[in-house]
Amino acid sequence: MIGDCLDRLETLPDNSVDSIVTDPPYGLSFMGNKWDYDVPSVDIWKQCLRVLKPGGHLLSFSSARTYHRMTVNVEDAGFEIRD
């Protein structure tokens, strides 16, 4: 598929993905770039949870400075956080 991953995510069927590995924006405003203004929202993580098959896993990279923000949003979307 070609396109913006956020747009394409919405078109995927429920329970259709085995795992998600992502390196999303860290929310550091890297070099003043608007795309890195914040970590992904709860709504984005809810879409990830929707498309994951039961027992599927999400692995998301983040910055040490904003790890807590990312984790709270992932957990608020319904994921179980594991170390």
JSON list of N, CA, C and O in Angstrom, two decimals, residues 33-55:
[
{"chain": "A", "resi": 33, "resn": "ASN", "atom": "N", "xyz": [10.86, 20.83, 14.16]},
{"chain": "A", "resi": 33, "resn": "ASN", "atom": "CA", "xyz": [9.92, 20.22, 13.21]},
{"chain": "A", "resi": 33, "resn": "ASN", "atom": "C", "xyz": [8.55, 19.99, 13.85]},
{"chain": "A", "resi": 33, "resn": "ASN", "atom": "O", "xyz": [8.44, 19.42, 14.93]},
{"chain": "A", "resi": 34, "resn": "LYS", "atom": "N", "xyz": [7.51, 20.42, 13.15]},
{"chain": "A", "resi": 34, "resn": "LYS", "atom": "CA", "xyz": [6.15, 20.29, 13.66]},
{"chain": "A", "resi": 34, "resn": "LYS", "atom": "C", "xyz": [5.72, 18.82, 13.79]},
{"chain": "A", "resi": 34, "resn": "LYS", "atom": "O", "xyz": [4.96, 18.47, 14.68]},
{"chain": "A", "resi": 35, "resn": "TRP", "atom": "N", "xyz": [6.21, 17.94, 12.90]},
{"chain": "A", "resi": 35, "resn": "TRP", "atom": "CA", "xyz": [5.81, 16.53, 12.94]},
{"chain": "A", "resi": 35, "resn": "TRP", "atom": "C", "xyz": [6.26, 15.84, 14.23]},
{"chain": "A", "resi": 35, "resn": "TRP", "atom": "O", "xyz": [5.73, 14.80, 14.59]},
{"chain": "A", "resi": 36, "resn": "ASP", "atom": "N", "xyz": [7.23, 16.43, 14.93]},
{"chain": "A", "resi": 36, "resn": "ASP", "atom": "CA", "xyz": [7.73, 15.83, 16.17]},
{"chain": "A", "resi": 36, "resn": "ASP", "atom": "C", "xyz": [7.27, 16.64, 17.39]},
{"chain": "A", "resi": 36, "resn": "ASP", "atom": "O", "xyz": [7.91, 16.61, 18.43]},
{"chain": "A", "resi": 37, "resn": "TYR", "atom": "N", "xyz": [6.15, 17.33, 17.26]},
{"chain": "A", "resi": 37, "resn": "TYR", "atom": "CA", "xyz": [5.67, 18.19, 18.35]},
{"chain": "A", "resi": 37, "resn": "TYR", "atom": "C", "xyz": [5.18, 17.41, 19.55]},
{"chain": "A", "resi": 37, "resn": "TYR", "atom": "O", "xyz": [5.33, 17.83, 20.69]},
{"chain": "A", "resi": 38, "resn": "ASP", "atom": "N", "xyz": [4.59, 16.24, 19.33]},
{"chain": "A", "resi": 38, "resn": "ASP", "atom": "CA", "xyz": [4.02, 15.46, 20.42]},
{"chain": "A", "resi": 38, "resn": "ASP", "atom": "C", "xyz": [4.10, 13.97, 20.09]},
{"chain": "A", "resi": 38, "resn": "ASP", "atom": "O", "xyz": [4.31, 13.60, 18.95]},
{"chain": "A", "resi": 39, "resn": "VAL", "atom": "N", "xyz": [3.92, 13.13, 21.11]},
{"chain": "A", "resi": 39, "resn": "VAL", "atom": "CA", "xyz": [3.86, 11.69, 20.89]},
{"chain": "A", "resi": 39, "resn": "VAL", "atom": "C", "xyz": [2.49, 11.35, 20.29]},
{"chain": "A", "resi": 39, "resn": "VAL", "atom": "O", "xyz": [1.56, 12.15, 20.38]},
{"chain": "A", "resi": 40, "resn": "PRO", "atom": "N", "xyz": [2.36, 10.18, 19.68]},
{"chain": "A", "resi": 40, "resn": "PRO", "atom": "CA", "xyz": [1.06, 9.80, 19.10]},
{"chain": "A", "resi": 40, "resn": "PRO", "atom": "C", "xyz": [-0.07, 9.83, 20.13]},
{"chain": "A", "resi": 40, "resn": "PRO", "atom": "O", "xyz": [0.13, 9.48, 21.30]},
{"chain": "A", "resi": 41, "resn": "SER", "atom": "N", "xyz": [-1.23, 10.21, 19.68]},
{"chain": "A", "resi": 41, "resn": "SER", "atom": "CA", "xyz": [-2.39, 10.36, 20.56]},
{"chain": "A", "resi": 41, "resn": "SER", "atom": "C", "xyz": [-2.99, 9.01, 20.95]},
{"chain": "A", "resi": 41, "resn": "SER", "atom": "O", "xyz": [-2.71, 7.98, 20.32]},
{"chain": "A", "resi": 42, "resn": "VAL", "atom": "N", "xyz": [-3.84, 9.03, 21.95]},
{"chain": "A", "resi": 42, "resn": "VAL", "atom": "CA", "xyz": [-4.56, 7.83, 22.38]},
{"chain": "A", "resi": 42, "resn": "VAL", "atom": "C", "xyz": [-5.37, 7.26, 21.21]},
{"chain": "A", "resi": 42, "resn": "VAL", "atom": "O", "xyz": [-5.43, 6.04, 21.03]},
{"chain": "A", "resi": 43, "resn": "ASP", "atom": "N", "xyz": [-5.96, 8.12, 20.39]},
{"chain": "A", "resi": 43, "resn": "ASP", "atom": "CA", "xyz": [-6.76, 7.65, 19.26]},
{"chain": "A", "resi": 43, "resn": "ASP", "atom": "C", "xyz": [-5.94, 6.81, 18.27]},
{"chain": "A", "resi": 43, "resn": "ASP", "atom": "O", "xyz": [-6.43, 5.82, 17.73]},
{"chain": "A", "resi": 44, "resn": "ILE", "atom": "N", "xyz": [-4.71, 7.21, 18.04]},
{"chain": "A", "resi": 44, "resn": "ILE", "atom": "CA", "xyz": [-3.85, 6.44, 17.13]},
{"chain": "A", "resi": 44, "resn": "ILE", "atom": "C", "xyz": [-3.56, 5.07, 17.72]},
{"chain": "A", "resi": 44, "resn": "ILE", "atom": "O", "xyz": [-3.64, 4.04, 17.04]},
{"chain": "A", "resi": 45, "resn": "TRP", "atom": "N", "xyz": [-3.26, 5.04, 19.02]},
{"chain": "A", "resi": 45, "resn": "TRP", "atom": "CA", "xyz": [-2.98, 3.75, 19.67]},
{"chain": "A", "resi": 45, "resn": "TRP", "atom": "C", "xyz": [-4.23, 2.87, 19.72]},
{"chain": "A", "resi": 45, "resn": "TRP", "atom": "O", "xyz": [-4.14, 1.65, 19.62]},
{"chain": "A", "resi": 46, "resn": "LYS", "atom": "N", "xyz": [-5.41, 3.48, 19.82]},
{"chain": "A", "resi": 46, "resn": "LYS", "atom": "CA", "xyz": [-6.65, 2.70, 19.78]},
{"chain": "A", "resi": 46, "resn": "LYS", "atom": "C", "xyz": [-6.81, 2.02, 18.43]},
{"chain": "A", "resi": 46, "resn": "LYS", "atom": "O", "xyz": [-7.28, 0.88, 18.34]},
{"chain": "A", "resi": 47, "resn": "GLN", "atom": "N", "xyz": [-6.43, 2.72, 17.36]},
{"chain": "A", "resi": 47, "resn": "GLN", "atom": "CA", "xyz": [-6.48, 2.13, 16.03]},
{"chain": "A", "resi": 47, "resn": "GLN", "atom": "C", "xyz": [-5.52, 0.95, 15.94]},
{"chain": "A", "resi": 47, "resn": "GLN", "atom": "O", "xyz": [-5.83, -0.08, 15.34]},
{"chain": "A", "resi": 48, "resn": "CYS", "atom": "N", "xyz": [-4.34, 1.10, 16.55]},
{"chain": "A", "resi": 48, "resn": "CYS", "atom": "CA", "xyz": [-3.38, -0.01, 16.56]},
{"chain": "A", "resi": 48, "resn": "CYS", "atom": "C", "xyz": [-3.96, -1.22, 17.29]},
{"chain": "A", "resi": 48, "resn": "CYS", "atom": "O", "xyz": [-3.85, -2.35, 16.81]},
{"chain": "A", "resi": 49, "resn": "LEU", "atom": "N", "xyz": [-4.57, -0.98, 18.43]},
{"chain": "A", "resi": 49, "resn": "LEU", "atom": "CA", "xyz": [-5.17, -2.06, 19.20]},
{"chain": "A", "resi": 49, "resn": "LEU", "atom": "C", "xyz": [-6.30, -2.73, 18.42]},
{"chain": "A", "resi": 49, "resn": "LEU", "atom": "O", "xyz": [-6.44, -3.95, 18.42]},
{"chain": "A", "resi": 50, "resn": "ARG", "atom": "N", "xyz": [-7.07, -1.95, 17.70]},
{"chain": "A", "resi": 50, "resn": "ARG", "atom": "CA", "xyz": [-8.19, -2.47, 16.91]},
{"chain": "A", "resi": 50, "resn": "ARG", "atom": "C", "xyz": [-7.72, -3.44, 15.85]},
{"chain": "A", "resi": 50, "resn": "ARG", "atom": "O", "xyz": [-8.32, -4.48, 15.62]},
{"chain": "A", "resi": 51, "resn": "VAL", "atom": "N", "xyz": [-6.61, -3.13, 15.18]},
{"chain": "A", "resi": 51, "resn": "VAL", "atom": "CA", "xyz": [-6.16, -3.98, 14.07]},
{"chain": "A", "resi": 51, "resn": "VAL", "atom": "C", "xyz": [-5.34, -5.17, 14.53]},
{"chain": "A", "resi": 51, "resn": "VAL", "atom": "O", "xyz": [-5.17, -6.13, 13.77]},
{"chain": "A", "resi": 52, "resn": "LEU", "atom": "N", "xyz": [-4.82, -5.14, 15.76]},
{"chain": "A", "resi": 52, "resn": "LEU", "atom": "CA", "xyz": [-4.03, -6.27, 16.25]},
{"chain": "A", "resi": 52, "resn": "LEU", "atom": "C", "xyz": [-4.90, -7.50, 16.51]},
{"chain": "A", "resi": 52, "resn": "LEU", "atom": "O", "xyz": [-6.00, -7.39, 17.02]},
{"chain": "A", "resi": 53, "resn": "LYS", "atom": "N", "xyz": [-4.36, -8.65, 16.13]},
{"chain": "A", "resi": 53, "resn": "LYS", "atom": "CA", "xyz": [-5.03, -9.90, 16.44]},
{"chain": "A", "resi": 53, "resn": "LYS", "atom": "C", "xyz": [-4.94, -10.15, 17.94]},
{"chain": "A", "resi": 53, "resn": "LYS", "atom": "O", "xyz": [-4.03, -9.65, 18.61]},
{"chain": "A", "resi": 54, "resn": "PRO", "atom": "N", "xyz": [-5.87, -10.90, 18.50]},
{"chain": "A", "resi": 54, "resn": "PRO", "atom": "CA", "xyz": [-5.77, -11.26, 19.92]},
{"chain": "A", "resi": 54, "resn": "PRO", "atom": "C", "xyz": [-4.40, -11.89, 20.21]},
{"chain": "A", "resi": 54, "resn": "PRO", "atom": "O", "xyz": [-3.93, -12.75, 19.47]},
{"chain": "A", "resi": 55, "resn": "GLY", "atom": "N", "xyz": [-3.76, -11.41, 21.25]},
{"chain": "A", "resi": 55, "resn": "GLY", "atom": "CA", "xyz": [-2.43, -11.89, 21.60]},
{"chain": "A", "resi": 55, "resn": "GLY", "atom": "C", "xyz": [-1.31, -11.18, 20.87]},
{"chain": "A", "resi": 55, "resn": "GLY", "atom": "O", "xyz": [-0.14, -11.46, 21.11]}
]
